[in-house]
PDB file of C-alpha atoms in Angstrom:
ATOM      1  CA  MET A   1      -4.375 -13.243  -6.257  1.00 92.00           C
ATOM      2  CA  ASP A   2      -1.533 -15.005  -8.056  1.00 94.00           C
ATOM      3  CA  VAL A   3       0.439 -11.825  -8.732  1.00 92.00           C
ATOM      4  CA  ASN A   4      -0.592  -9.526  -5.882  1.00 92.00           C
ATOM      5  CA  VAL A   5      -0.558 -12.071  -3.047  1.00 95.00           C
ATOM      6  CA  LYS A   6       1.321 -15.194  -4.100  1.00 96.00           C
ATOM      7  CA  GLY A   7       3.889 -13.157  -6.017  1.00 97.00           C
ATOM      8  CA  VAL A   8       4.695 -11.036  -2.959  1.00 96.00           C
ATOM      9  CA  LEU A   9       4.729 -14.084  -0.659  1.00 96.00           C
ATOM     10  CA  ASN A  10       6.961 -16.153  -2.947  1.00 97.00           C
ATOM     11  CA  GLY A  11       9.180 -13.201  -3.819  1.00 97.00           C
ATOM     12  CA  SER A  12       9.692 -12.410  -0.132  1.00 97.00           C
ATOM     13  CA  ARG A  13      10.471 -16.012   0.680  1.00 97.00           C
ATOM     14  CA  ALA A  14      12.937 -16.278  -2.212  1.00 98.00           C
ATOM     15  CA  ALA A  15      14.663 -13.016  -1.247  1.00 97.00           C
ATOM     16  CA  TYR A  16      14.942 -13.781   2.467  1.00 98.00           C
ATOM     17  CA  PRO A  17      18.249 -15.726   2.443  1.00 98.00           C
ATOM     18  CA  TYR A  18      19.904 -12.970   0.413  1.00 98.00           C
ATOM     19  CA  LEU A  19      18.441 -10.200   2.545  1.00 97.00           C
ATOM     20  CA  LYS A  20      19.570 -11.984   5.703  1.00 97.00           C
ATOM     21  CA  LYS A  21      23.176 -11.968   4.459  1.00 97.00           C
ATOM     22  CA  THR A  22      23.025  -8.217   3.735  1.00 95.00           C
ATOM     23  CA  PRO A  23      23.470  -5.866   6.703  1.00 93.00           C
ATOM     24  CA  GLY A  24      20.690  -3.273   6.826  1.00 91.00           C
ATOM     25  CA  ALA A  25      18.687  -4.994   4.075  1.00 93.00           C
ATOM     26  CA  ARG A  26      15.336  -3.631   2.968  1.00 94.00           C
ATOM     27  CA  LEU A  27      12.397  -5.207   1.225  1.00 95.00           C
ATOM     28  CA  VAL A  28       9.826  -2.857  -0.289  1.00 95.00           C
ATOM     29  CA  ASN A  29       6.443  -4.238  -1.305  1.00 96.00           C
ATOM     30  CA  ILE A  30       3.988  -2.489  -3.577  1.00 93.00           C
ATOM     31  CA  ALA A  31       0.645  -2.234  -1.816  1.00 93.00           C
ATOM     32  CA  SER A  32      -1.997   0.354  -2.675  1.00 89.00           C
ATOM     33  CA  ALA A  33      -4.178   3.041  -1.206  1.00 87.00           C
ATOM     34  CA  SER A  34      -6.858   0.355  -1.667  1.00 86.00           C
ATOM     35  CA  ALA A  35      -5.474  -1.152   1.561  1.00 89.00           C
ATOM     36  CA  ILE A  36      -6.597   1.863   3.617  1.00 86.00           C
ATOM     37  CA  TYR A  37     -10.224   0.765   3.590  1.00 83.00           C
ATOM     38  CA  GLY A  38     -11.992  -1.845   1.453  1.00 82.00           C
ATOM     39  CA  THR A  39     -12.634  -0.288  -1.941  1.00 81.00           C
ATOM     40  CA  PRO A  40     -16.099  -0.782  -3.438  1.00 78.00           C
ATOM     41  CA  ASP A  41     -16.209  -2.084  -7.007  1.00 80.00           C
ATOM     42  CA  MET A  42     -12.610  -3.309  -6.509  1.00 81.00           C
ATOM     43  CA  ALA A  43     -13.186  -5.853  -3.747  1.00 88.00           C
ATOM     44  CA  VAL A  44     -10.762  -8.529  -4.962  1.00 92.00           C
ATOM     45  CA  TYR A  45      -8.015  -6.018  -5.747  1.00 89.00           C
ATOM     46  CA  SER A  46      -8.500  -4.338  -2.377  1.00 90.00           C
ATOM     47  CA  THR A  47      -8.370  -7.743  -0.680  1.00 94.00           C
ATOM     48  CA  THR A  48      -5.032  -8.526  -2.300  1.00 94.00           C
ATOM     49  CA  LYS A  49      -3.582  -5.209  -1.169  1.00 93.00           C
ATOM     50  CA  PHE A  50      -4.794  -5.788   2.398  1.00 94.00           C
ATOM     51  CA  ALA A  51      -2.912  -9.090   2.219  1.00 96.00           C
ATOM     52  CA  VAL A  52       0.245  -7.206   1.192  1.00 96.00           C
ATOM     53  CA  ARG A  53      -0.365  -4.781   4.051  1.00 94.00           C
ATOM     54  CA  GLY A  54      -0.617  -7.590   6.597  1.00 95.00           C
ATOM     55  CA  LEU A  55       2.340  -9.511   5.194  1.00 96.00           C
ATOM     56  CA  THR A  56       4.496  -6.368   5.222  1.00 96.00           C
ATOM     57  CA  GLU A  57       3.614  -5.603   8.844  1.00 94.00           C
ATOM     58  CA  ALA A  58       4.246  -9.185   9.964  1.00 95.00           C
ATOM     59  CA  LEU A  59       7.533  -9.622   8.085  1.00 96.00           C
ATOM     60  CA  ASN A  60       8.812  -6.264   9.315  1.00 94.00           C
ATOM     61  CA  LEU A  61       8.464  -7.592  12.859  1.00 94.00           C
ATOM     62  CA  GLU A  62       9.619 -11.150  12.119  1.00 95.00           C
ATOM     63  CA  TRP A  63      12.708 -10.138  10.157  1.00 95.00           C
ATOM     64  CA  GLU A  64      13.756  -7.274  12.413  1.00 92.00           C
ATOM     65  CA  GLN A  65      16.056  -9.664  14.311  1.00 94.00           C
ATOM     66  CA  ASP A  66      17.866 -10.297  11.017  1.00 96.00           C
ATOM     67  CA  ASP A  67      18.364  -6.540  10.417  1.00 93.00           C
ATOM     68  CA  ILE A  68      15.842  -6.545   7.557  1.00 94.00           C
ATOM     69  CA  THR A  69      13.346  -3.711   7.269  1.00 93.00           C
ATOM     70  CA  VAL A  70      10.154  -4.517   5.366  1.00 94.00           C
ATOM     71  CA  SER A  71       8.051  -1.618   4.100  1.00 94.00           C
ATOM     72  CA  ALA A  72       5.313  -1.013   1.562  1.00 95.00           C
ATOM     73  CA  VAL A  73       4.535   1.878  -0.727  1.00 93.00           C
ATOM     74  CA  TRP A  74       0.863   2.737  -1.196  1.00 91.00           C
ATOM     75  CA  PRO A  75       0.139   4.509  -4.481  1.00 90.00           C
ATOM     76  CA  LEU A  76      -3.321   5.460  -5.605  1.00 85.00           C
ATOM     77  CA  TYR A  77      -4.142   5.170  -9.312  1.00 84.00           C
ATOM     78  CA  ALA A  78      -1.034   5.308 -11.522  1.00 85.00           C
ATOM     79  CA  LYS A  79      -0.640   5.822 -15.267  1.00 83.00           C
ATOM     80  CA  THR A  80       0.538   2.320 -16.138  1.00 84.00           C
ATOM     81  CA  GLY A  81      -0.550  -0.350 -18.579  1.00 78.00           C
ATOM     82  CA  MET A  82      -2.635  -1.891 -15.803  1.00 77.00           C
ATOM     83  CA  LEU A  83      -5.099   0.995 -16.077  1.00 76.00           C
ATOM     84  CA  ASP A  84      -5.103   1.325 -19.857  1.00 78.00           C
ATOM     85  CA  GLY A  85      -8.742   1.336 -20.899  1.00 78.00           C
ATOM     86  CA  VAL A  86      -9.942   1.147 -17.284  1.00 76.00           C
ATOM     87  CA  ALA A  87     -12.523   3.640 -16.103  1.00 78.00           C
ATOM     88  CA  THR A  88     -13.952   3.166 -12.649  1.00 77.00           C
ATOM     89  CA  SER A  89     -15.906   5.578 -10.509  1.00 77.00           C
ATOM     90  CA  GLY A  90     -12.726   6.123  -8.515  1.00 77.00           C
ATOM     91  CA  THR A  91     -10.543   6.930 -11.516  1.00 75.00           C
ATOM     92  CA  LYS A  92     -13.198   9.319 -12.797  1.00 76.00           C
ATOM     93  CA  LYS A  93     -13.624  11.106  -9.455  1.00 77.00           C
ATOM     94  CA  MET A  94     -10.001  11.217  -8.357  1.00 76.00           C
ATOM     95  CA  GLY A  95      -8.149  11.064 -11.650  1.00 77.00           C
ATOM     96  CA  ILE A  96      -5.010   9.133 -12.469  1.00 79.00           C
ATOM     97  CA  LYS A  97      -2.285  11.472 -11.275  1.00 83.00           C
ATOM     98  CA  LEU A  98       0.705   9.268 -10.463  1.00 88.00           C
ATOM     99  CA  THR A  99       3.276   7.848 -12.858  1.00 90.00           C
ATOM    100  CA  ALA A 100       5.517   4.818 -12.569  1.00 91.00           C
ATOM    101  CA  ASP A 101       8.354   7.283 -11.910  1.00 94.00           C
ATOM    102  CA  ASP A 102       6.487   8.696  -8.879  1.00 93.00           C
ATOM    103  CA  ILE A 103       6.256   5.199  -7.440  1.00 92.00           C
ATOM    104  CA  ALA A 104       9.905   4.449  -8.235  1.00 93.00           C
ATOM    105  CA  VAL A 105      10.944   7.622  -6.391  1.00 94.00           C
ATOM    106  CA  ALA A 106       8.860   6.561  -3.385  1.00 91.00           C
ATOM    107  CA  VAL A 107      10.525   3.127  -3.370  1.00 93.00           C
ATOM    108  CA  ALA A 108      13.972   4.747  -3.599  1.00 93.00           C
ATOM    109  CA  ASP A 109      13.074   7.083  -0.719  1.00 90.00           C
ATOM    110  CA  VAL A 110      12.112   4.100   1.437  1.00 88.00           C
ATOM    111  CA  VAL A 111      15.302   2.224   0.538  1.00 89.00           C
ATOM    112  CA  GLU A 112      17.533   5.241   1.161  1.00 86.00           C
ATOM    113  CA  ARG A 113      15.812   6.323   4.385  1.00 79.00           C
ATOM    114  CA  GLU A 114      18.317   6.826   7.156  1.00 69.00           C
ATOM    115  CA  ARG A 115      18.544   3.872   9.534  1.00 65.00           C
ATOM    116  CA  GLY A 116      17.659   4.575  13.112  1.00 58.00           C
ATOM    117  CA  LYS A 117      14.766   6.874  12.298  1.00 57.00           C
ATOM    118  CA  VAL A 118      11.328   5.767  13.357  1.00 55.00           C
ATOM    119  CA  ALA A 119      10.373   2.975  10.980  1.00 62.00           C
ATOM    120  CA  LYS A 120       7.497   3.880   8.718  1.00 80.00           C
ATOM    121  CA  VAL A 121       6.191   0.561   7.524  1.00 89.00           C
ATOM    122  CA  HIS A 122       3.675   2.096   5.131  1.00 86.00           C
ATOM    123  CA  GLN A 123       4.484   4.925   2.742  1.00 88.00           C
ATOM    124  CA  PRO A 124       1.519   6.487   0.921  1.00 86.00           C
ATOM    125  CA  VAL A 125       2.498   7.815  -2.503  1.00 91.00           C
ATOM    126  CA  GLY A 126       1.044  11.084  -3.780  1.00 86.00           C
ATOM    127  CA  LEU A 127      -0.950  13.777  -2.041  1.00 87.00           C
ATOM    128  CA  GLN A 128      -4.314  12.018  -2.352  1.00 87.00           C
ATOM    129  CA  ALA A 129      -3.074   8.764  -0.796  1.00 86.00           C
ATOM    130  CA  LYS A 130      -1.273  10.687   1.963  1.00 88.00           C
ATOM    131  CA  ILE A 131      -4.443  12.571   2.876  1.00 86.00           C
ATOM    132  CA  LEU A 132      -6.577   9.405   2.815  1.00 84.00           C
ATOM    133  CA  TYR A 133      -4.019   7.473   4.867  1.00 88.00           C
ATOM    134  CA  ALA A 134      -3.613  10.231   7.459  1.00 86.00           C
ATOM    135  CA  GLY A 135      -7.362  10.707   7.641  1.00 85.00           C
ATOM    136  CA  SER A 136      -7.865   7.014   8.343  1.00 86.00           C
ATOM    137  CA  HIS A 137      -5.779   7.395  11.497  1.00 85.00           C
ATOM    138  CA  PHE A 138      -7.706  10.345  12.872  1.00 87.00           C
ATOM    139  CA  SER A 139     -11.277   9.814  11.784  1.00 87.00           C
ATOM    140  CA  PRO A 140     -13.709   7.255  13.135  1.00 90.00           C
ATOM    141  CA  ALA A 141     -14.025   4.099  11.041  1.00 85.00           C
ATOM    142  CA  TRP A 142     -17.535   4.990   9.858  1.00 86.00           C
ATOM    143  CA  LEU A 143     -16.260   8.298   8.457  1.00 87.00           C
ATOM    144  CA  THR A 144     -13.278   6.662   6.729  1.00 83.00           C
ATOM    145  CA  ARG A 145     -15.675   4.142   5.175  1.00 81.00           C
ATOM    146  CA  PHE A 146     -18.057   6.888   4.040  1.00 85.00           C
ATOM    147  CA  VAL A 147     -15.355   9.111   2.498  1.00 82.00           C
ATOM    148  CA  ASN A 148     -13.675   6.164   0.780  1.00 77.00           C
ATOM    149  CA  ALA A 149     -16.969   5.038  -0.722  1.00 81.00           C
ATOM    150  CA  LYS A 150     -17.877   8.556  -1.862  1.00 79.00           C
ATOM    151  CA  LEU A 151     -14.521   8.855  -3.646  1.00 78.00           C
ATOM    152  CA  THR A 152     -14.550   5.440  -5.286  1.00 80.00           C
ATOM    153  CA  THR A 153     -18.107   4.488  -6.200  1.00 77.00           C
ATOM    154  CA  ASP A 154     -21.326   5.925  -7.560  1.00 76.00           C
ATOM    155  CA  ARG A 155     -23.355   3.610  -5.341  1.00 74.00           C
ATOM    156  CA  PRO A 156     -25.471   5.268  -2.662  1.00 76.00           C
ATOM    157  CA  VAL A 157     -23.623   5.124   0.643  1.00 74.00           C
ATOM    158  CA  ARG A 158     -24.937   5.732   4.134  1.00 74.00           C
ATOM    159  CA  PRO A 159     -22.694   7.437   6.687  1.00 70.00           C
TER     160      PRO A 159
END
């Protein structure tokens, strides 16, 4: 909570005066594919990433008048120190395919995106996150819940 929620809140607040002085400024938050649907066995982590999702959406609207675009990148599991020695049902089933460089490229793509194009507030990173994110927009909520649970937990799940 301190890093994933308070860190993003305080960092955004601290950056705001500088962003406001910069024409066409952009703030990119790091969310997670765990913000697509609540992730079993990672409830607190998923909660923090939903908070980043909501904050990003709200600030993107609030700061639009100041010519600040706020976006978030949504990686799935990435090969970083955070996952060293971590083995969850999700990492076993889906693997850890992304690197820190993949996420850095996604952030750079968001920052360099041409102004005037339709604003994409959320940017899934990697094929798996893109499929899950797109699927969440086209499938009924019960199906999104079921698929997410099947991919991330060994617990029995009802459709």
